[in-house]
JSON list of C-alpha atoms in Angstrom, two decimals:
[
{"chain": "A", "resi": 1, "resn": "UNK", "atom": "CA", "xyz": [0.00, 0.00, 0.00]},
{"chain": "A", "resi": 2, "resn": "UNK", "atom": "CA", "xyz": [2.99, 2.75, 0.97]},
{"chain": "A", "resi": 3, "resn": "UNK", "atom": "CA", "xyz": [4.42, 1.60, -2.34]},
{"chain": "A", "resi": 4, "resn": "UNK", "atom": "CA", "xyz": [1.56, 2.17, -4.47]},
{"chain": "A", "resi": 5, "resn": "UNK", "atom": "CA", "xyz": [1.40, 5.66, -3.22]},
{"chain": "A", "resi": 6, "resn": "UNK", "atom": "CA", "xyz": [4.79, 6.45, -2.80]},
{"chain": "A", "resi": 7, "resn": "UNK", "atom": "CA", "xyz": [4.47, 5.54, -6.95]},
{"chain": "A", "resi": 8, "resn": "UNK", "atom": "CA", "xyz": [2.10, 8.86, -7.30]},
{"chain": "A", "resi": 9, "resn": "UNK", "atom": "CA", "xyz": [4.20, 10.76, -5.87]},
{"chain": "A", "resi": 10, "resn": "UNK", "atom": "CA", "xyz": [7.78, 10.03, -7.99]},
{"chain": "A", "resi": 11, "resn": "UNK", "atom": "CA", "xyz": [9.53, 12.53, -10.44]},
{"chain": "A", "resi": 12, "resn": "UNK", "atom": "CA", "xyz": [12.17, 12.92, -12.68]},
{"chain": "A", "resi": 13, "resn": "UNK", "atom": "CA", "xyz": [15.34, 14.61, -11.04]},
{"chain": "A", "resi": 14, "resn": "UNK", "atom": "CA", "xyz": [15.57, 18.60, -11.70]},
{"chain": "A", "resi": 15, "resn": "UNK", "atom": "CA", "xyz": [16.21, 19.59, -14.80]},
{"chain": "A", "resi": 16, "resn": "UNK", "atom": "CA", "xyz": [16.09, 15.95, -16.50]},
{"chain": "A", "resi": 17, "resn": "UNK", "atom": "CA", "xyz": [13.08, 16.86, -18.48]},
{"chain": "A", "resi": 18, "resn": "UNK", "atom": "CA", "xyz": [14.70, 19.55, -20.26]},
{"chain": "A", "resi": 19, "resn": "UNK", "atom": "CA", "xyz": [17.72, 17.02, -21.26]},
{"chain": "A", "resi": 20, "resn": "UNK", "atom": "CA", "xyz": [15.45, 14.51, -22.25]},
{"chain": "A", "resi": 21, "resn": "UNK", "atom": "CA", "xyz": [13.89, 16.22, -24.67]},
{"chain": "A", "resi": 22, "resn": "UNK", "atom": "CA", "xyz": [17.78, 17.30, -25.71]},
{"chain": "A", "resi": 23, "resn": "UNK", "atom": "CA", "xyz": [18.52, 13.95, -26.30]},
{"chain": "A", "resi": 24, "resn": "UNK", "atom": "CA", "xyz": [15.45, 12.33, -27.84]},
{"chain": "A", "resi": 25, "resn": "UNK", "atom": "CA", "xyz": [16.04, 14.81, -30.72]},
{"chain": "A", "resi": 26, "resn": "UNK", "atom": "CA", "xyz": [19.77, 13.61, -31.11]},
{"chain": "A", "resi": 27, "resn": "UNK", "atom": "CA", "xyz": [19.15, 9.54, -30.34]},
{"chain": "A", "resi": 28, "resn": "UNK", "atom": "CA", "xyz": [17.45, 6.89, -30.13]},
{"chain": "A", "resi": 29, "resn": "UNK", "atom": "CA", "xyz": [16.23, 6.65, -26.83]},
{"chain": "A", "resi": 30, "resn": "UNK", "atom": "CA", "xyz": [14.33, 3.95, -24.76]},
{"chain": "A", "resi": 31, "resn": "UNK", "atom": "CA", "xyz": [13.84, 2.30, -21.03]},
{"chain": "A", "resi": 32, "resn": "UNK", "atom": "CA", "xyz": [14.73, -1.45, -20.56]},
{"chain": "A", "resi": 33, "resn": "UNK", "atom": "CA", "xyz": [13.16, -1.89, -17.17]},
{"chain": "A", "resi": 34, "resn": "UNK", "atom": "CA", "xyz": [12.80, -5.55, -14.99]},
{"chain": "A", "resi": 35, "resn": "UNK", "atom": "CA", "xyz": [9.44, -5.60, -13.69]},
{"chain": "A", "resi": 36, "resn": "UNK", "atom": "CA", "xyz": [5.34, -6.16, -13.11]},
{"chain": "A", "resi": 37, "resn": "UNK", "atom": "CA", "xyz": [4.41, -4.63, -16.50]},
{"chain": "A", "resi": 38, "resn": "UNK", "atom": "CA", "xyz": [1.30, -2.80, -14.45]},
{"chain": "A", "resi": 39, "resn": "UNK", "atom": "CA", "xyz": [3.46, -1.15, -11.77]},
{"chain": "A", "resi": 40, "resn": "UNK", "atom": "CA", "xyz": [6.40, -0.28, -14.68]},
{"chain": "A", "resi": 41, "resn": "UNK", "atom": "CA", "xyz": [3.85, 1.56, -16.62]},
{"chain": "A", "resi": 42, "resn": "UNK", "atom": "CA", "xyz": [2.41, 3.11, -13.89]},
{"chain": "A", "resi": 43, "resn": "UNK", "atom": "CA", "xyz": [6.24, 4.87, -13.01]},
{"chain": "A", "resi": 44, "resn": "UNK", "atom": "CA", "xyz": [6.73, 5.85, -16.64]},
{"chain": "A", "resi": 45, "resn": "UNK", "atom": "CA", "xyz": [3.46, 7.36, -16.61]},
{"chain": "A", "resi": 46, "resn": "UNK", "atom": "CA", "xyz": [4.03, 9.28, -13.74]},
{"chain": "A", "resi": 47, "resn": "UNK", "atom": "CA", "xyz": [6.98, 10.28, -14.85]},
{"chain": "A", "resi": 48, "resn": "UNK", "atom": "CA", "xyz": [5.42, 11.54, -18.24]},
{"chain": "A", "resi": 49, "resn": "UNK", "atom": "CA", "xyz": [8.27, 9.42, -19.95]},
{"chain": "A", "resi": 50, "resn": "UNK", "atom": "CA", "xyz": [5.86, 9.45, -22.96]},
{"chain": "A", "resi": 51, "resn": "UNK", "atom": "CA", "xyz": [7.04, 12.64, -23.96]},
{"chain": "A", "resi": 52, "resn": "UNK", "atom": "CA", "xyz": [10.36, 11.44, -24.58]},
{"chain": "A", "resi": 53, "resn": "UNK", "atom": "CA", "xyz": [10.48, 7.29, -25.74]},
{"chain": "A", "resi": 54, "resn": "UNK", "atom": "CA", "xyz": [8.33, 6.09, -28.02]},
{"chain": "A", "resi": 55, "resn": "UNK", "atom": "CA", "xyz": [6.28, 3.53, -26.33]},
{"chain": "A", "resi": 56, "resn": "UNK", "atom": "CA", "xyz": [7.89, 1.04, -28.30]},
{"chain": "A", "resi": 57, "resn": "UNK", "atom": "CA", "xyz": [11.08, 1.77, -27.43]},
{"chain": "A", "resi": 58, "resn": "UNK", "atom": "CA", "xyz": [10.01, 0.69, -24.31]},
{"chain": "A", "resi": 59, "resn": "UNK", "atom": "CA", "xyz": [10.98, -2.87, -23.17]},
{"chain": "A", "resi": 60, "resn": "UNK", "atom": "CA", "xyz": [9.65, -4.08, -19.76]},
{"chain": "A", "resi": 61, "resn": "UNK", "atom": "CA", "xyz": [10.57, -7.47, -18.73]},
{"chain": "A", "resi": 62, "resn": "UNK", "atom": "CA", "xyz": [7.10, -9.18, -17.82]},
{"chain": "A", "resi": 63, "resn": "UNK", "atom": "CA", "xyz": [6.13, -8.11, -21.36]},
{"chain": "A", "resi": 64, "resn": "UNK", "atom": "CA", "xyz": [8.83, -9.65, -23.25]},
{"chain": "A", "resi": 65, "resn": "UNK", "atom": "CA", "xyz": [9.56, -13.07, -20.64]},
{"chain": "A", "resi": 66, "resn": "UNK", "atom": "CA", "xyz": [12.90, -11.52, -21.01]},
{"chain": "A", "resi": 67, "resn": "UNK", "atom": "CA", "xyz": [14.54, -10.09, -17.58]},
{"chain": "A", "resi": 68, "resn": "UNK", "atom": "CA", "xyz": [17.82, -8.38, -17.15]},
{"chain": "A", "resi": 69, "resn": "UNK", "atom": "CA", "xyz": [19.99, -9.98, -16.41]},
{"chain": "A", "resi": 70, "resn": "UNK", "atom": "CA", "xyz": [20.24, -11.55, -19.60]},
{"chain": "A", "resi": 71, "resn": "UNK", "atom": "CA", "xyz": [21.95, -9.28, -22.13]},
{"chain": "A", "resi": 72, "resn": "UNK", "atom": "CA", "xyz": [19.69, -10.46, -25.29]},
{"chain": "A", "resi": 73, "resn": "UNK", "atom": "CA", "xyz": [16.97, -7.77, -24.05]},
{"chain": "A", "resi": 74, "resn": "UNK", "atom": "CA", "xyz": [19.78, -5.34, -24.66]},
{"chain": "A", "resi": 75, "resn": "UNK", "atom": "CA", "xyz": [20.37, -7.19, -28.10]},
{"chain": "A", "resi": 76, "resn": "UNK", "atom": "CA", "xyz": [16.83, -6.85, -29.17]},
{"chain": "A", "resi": 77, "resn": "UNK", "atom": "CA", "xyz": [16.38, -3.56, -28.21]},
{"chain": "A", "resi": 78, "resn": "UNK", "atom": "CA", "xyz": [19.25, -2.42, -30.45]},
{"chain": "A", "resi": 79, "resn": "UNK", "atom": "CA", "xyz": [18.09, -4.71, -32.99]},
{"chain": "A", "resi": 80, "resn": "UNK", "atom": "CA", "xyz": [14.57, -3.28, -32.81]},
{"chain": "A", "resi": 81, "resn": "UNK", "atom": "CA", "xyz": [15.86, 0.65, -33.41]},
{"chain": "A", "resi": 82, "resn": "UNK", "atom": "CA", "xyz": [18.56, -0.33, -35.96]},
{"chain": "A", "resi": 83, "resn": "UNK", "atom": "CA", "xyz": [21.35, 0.19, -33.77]},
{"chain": "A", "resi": 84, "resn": "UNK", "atom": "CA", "xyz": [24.60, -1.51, -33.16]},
{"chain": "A", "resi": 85, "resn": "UNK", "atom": "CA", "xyz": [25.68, -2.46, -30.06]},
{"chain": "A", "resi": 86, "resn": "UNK", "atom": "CA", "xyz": [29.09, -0.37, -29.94]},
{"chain": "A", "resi": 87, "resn": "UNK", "atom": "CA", "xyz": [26.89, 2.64, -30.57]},
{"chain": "A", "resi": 88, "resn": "UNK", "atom": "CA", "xyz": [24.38, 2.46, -27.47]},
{"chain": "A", "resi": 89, "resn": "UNK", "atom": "CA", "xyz": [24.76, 3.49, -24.06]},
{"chain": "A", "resi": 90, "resn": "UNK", "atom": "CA", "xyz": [22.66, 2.39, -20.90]},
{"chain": "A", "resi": 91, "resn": "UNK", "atom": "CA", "xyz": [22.62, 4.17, -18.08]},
{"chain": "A", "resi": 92, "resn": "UNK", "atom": "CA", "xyz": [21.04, 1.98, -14.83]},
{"chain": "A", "resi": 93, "resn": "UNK", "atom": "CA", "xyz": [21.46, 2.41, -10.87]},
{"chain": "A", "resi": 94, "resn": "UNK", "atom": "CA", "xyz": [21.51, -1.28, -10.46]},
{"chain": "A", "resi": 95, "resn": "UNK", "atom": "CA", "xyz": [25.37, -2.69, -10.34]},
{"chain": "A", "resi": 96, "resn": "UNK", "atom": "CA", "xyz": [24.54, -6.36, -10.93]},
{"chain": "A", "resi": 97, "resn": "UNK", "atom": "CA", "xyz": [22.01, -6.42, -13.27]},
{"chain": "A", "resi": 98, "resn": "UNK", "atom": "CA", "xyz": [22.21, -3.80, -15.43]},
{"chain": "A", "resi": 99, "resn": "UNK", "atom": "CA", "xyz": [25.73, -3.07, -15.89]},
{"chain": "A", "resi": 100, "resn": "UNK", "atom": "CA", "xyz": [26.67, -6.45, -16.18]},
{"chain": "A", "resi": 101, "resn": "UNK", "atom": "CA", "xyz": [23.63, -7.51, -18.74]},
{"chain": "A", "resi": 102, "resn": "UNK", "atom": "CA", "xyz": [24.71, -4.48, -21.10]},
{"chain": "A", "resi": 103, "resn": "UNK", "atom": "CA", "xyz": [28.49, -4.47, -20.94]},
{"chain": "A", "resi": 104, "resn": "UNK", "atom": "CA", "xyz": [28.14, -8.80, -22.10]},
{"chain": "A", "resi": 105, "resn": "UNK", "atom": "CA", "xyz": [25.52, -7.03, -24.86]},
{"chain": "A", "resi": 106, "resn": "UNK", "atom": "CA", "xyz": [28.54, -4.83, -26.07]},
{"chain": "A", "resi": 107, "resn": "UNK", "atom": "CA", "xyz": [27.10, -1.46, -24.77]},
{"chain": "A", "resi": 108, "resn": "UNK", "atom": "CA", "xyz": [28.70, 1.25, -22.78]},
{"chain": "A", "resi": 109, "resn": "UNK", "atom": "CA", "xyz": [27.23, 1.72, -19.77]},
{"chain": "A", "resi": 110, "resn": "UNK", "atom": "CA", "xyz": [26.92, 4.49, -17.26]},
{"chain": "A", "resi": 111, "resn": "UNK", "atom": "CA", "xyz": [26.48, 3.36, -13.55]},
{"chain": "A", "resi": 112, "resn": "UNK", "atom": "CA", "xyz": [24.30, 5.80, -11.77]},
{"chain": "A", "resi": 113, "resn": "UNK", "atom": "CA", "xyz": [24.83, 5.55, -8.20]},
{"chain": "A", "resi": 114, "resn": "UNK", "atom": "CA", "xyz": [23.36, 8.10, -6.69]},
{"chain": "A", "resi": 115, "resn": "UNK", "atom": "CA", "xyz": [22.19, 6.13, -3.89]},
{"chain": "A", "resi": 116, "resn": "UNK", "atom": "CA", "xyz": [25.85, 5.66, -2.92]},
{"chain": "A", "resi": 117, "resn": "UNK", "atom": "CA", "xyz": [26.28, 2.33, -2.98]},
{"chain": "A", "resi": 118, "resn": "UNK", "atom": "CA", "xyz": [29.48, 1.41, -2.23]},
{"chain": "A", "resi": 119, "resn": "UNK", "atom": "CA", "xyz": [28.88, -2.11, -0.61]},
{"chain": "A", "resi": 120, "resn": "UNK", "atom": "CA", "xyz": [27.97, -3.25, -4.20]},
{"chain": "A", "resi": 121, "resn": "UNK", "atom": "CA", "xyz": [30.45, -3.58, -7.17]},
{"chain": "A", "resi": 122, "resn": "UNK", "atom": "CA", "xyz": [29.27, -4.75, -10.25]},
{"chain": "A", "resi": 123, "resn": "UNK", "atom": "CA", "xyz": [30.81, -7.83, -11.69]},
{"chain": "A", "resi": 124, "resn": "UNK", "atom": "CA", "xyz": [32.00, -5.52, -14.84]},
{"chain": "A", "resi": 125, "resn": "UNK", "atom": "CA", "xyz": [33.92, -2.11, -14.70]},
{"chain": "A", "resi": 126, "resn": "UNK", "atom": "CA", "xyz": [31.31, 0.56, -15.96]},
{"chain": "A", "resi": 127, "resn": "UNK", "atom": "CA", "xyz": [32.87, 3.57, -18.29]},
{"chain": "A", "resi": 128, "resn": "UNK", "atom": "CA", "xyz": [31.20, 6.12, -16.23]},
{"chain": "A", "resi": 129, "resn": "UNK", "atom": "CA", "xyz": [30.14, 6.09, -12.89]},
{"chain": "A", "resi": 130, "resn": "UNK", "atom": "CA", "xyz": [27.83, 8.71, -12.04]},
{"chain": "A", "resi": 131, "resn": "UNK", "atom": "CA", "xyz": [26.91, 10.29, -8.31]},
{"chain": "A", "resi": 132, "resn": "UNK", "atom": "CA", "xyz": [24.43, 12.28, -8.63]},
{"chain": "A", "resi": 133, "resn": "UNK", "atom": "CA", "xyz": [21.64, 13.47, -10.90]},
{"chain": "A", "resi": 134, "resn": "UNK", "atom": "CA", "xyz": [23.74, 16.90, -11.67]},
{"chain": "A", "resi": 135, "resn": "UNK", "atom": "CA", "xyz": [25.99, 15.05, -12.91]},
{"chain": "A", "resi": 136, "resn": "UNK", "atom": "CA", "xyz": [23.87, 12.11, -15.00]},
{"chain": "A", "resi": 137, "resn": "UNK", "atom": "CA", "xyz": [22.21, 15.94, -16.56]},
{"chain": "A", "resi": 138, "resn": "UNK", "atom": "CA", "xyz": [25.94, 17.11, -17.13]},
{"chain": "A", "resi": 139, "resn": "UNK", "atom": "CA", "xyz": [26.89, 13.70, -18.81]},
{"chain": "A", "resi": 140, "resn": "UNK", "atom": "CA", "xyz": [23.44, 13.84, -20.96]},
{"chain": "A", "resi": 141, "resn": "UNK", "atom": "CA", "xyz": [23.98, 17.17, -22.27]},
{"chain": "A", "resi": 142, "resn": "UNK", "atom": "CA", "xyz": [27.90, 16.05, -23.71]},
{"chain": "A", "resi": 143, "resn": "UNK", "atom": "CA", "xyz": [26.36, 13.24, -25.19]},
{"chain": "A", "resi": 144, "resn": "UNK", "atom": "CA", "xyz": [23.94, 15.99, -27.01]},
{"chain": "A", "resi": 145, "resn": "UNK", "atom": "CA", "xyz": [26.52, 18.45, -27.88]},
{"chain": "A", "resi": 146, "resn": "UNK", "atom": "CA", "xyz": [28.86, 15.91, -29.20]},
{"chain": "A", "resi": 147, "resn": "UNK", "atom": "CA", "xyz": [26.22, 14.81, -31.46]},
{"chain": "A", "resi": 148, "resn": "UNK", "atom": "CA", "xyz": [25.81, 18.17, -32.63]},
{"chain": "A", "resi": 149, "resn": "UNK", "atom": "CA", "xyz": [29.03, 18.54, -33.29]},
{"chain": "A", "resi": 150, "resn": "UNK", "atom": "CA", "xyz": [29.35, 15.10, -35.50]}
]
């Protein structure tokens, strides 16, 4: 019950938003999420994530009978925009499952630990390790200009 509500009352960090949109004119973006399909789309909704991944960009785990940790949810996902795997980049706060499943998919990935984790280590070395959500705006926005600048 505290869970269900604490789920109305969840939003994207400061200043995300803004960055989002940024980036969903430059790439290809999308959520890979482990999950009850019900309560996942609930938390995207609330987040009005709609306004920046198309909704079938959108791969939740009890949709697909595919779950992170296994790295062919990554695969299809890539496979599904028309991406390679050297040219994606997942960002997750979860050291085990997603950084591992996406590094053995070929992605980059981009450990956001804001939560400060340091009793876990994931089983892979990320190539960023973020600590806060200044920074996971900071590293969004490079991502964007560099595009630009391509």
């Amino acid at each position: 019950m505290a869970y269900q509500q604490a789920l109305n009352h969840i939003s994207l960090f400061d200043g995300l938003a803004g960055t989002l949109t940024k980036l969903s004119h430059a790439f290809k973006i999308g959520i890979i999420t482990n999950g009850p399909a019900p309560i996942q789309h609930q938390k995207l909704h609330q987040l009005q994530i709609e306004h920046f991944v198309h909704p079938d960009n959108i791969f939740i785990s009890d949709e697909l009978g595919i779950a992170k940790p296994d790295p062919s949810i990554f695969t299809i996902w890539a496979h599904q925009v028309g991406i390679k795997a050297n040219e994606a980049v997942y960002v997750g706060d979860n050291a085990a499952l997603d950084m591992t499943s996406a590094k053995h998919a070929g992605w980059q990935t981009f450990w956001f630990n804001y939560r400060h984790n340091d009793q876990v280590t994931p089983s892979v070395i990320p190539d960023q390790i973020i600590q806060s959500p200044a920074e996971l705006n900071e590293l969004l926005l490079a991502l964007v200009q560099a595009a630009s600048a391509s």
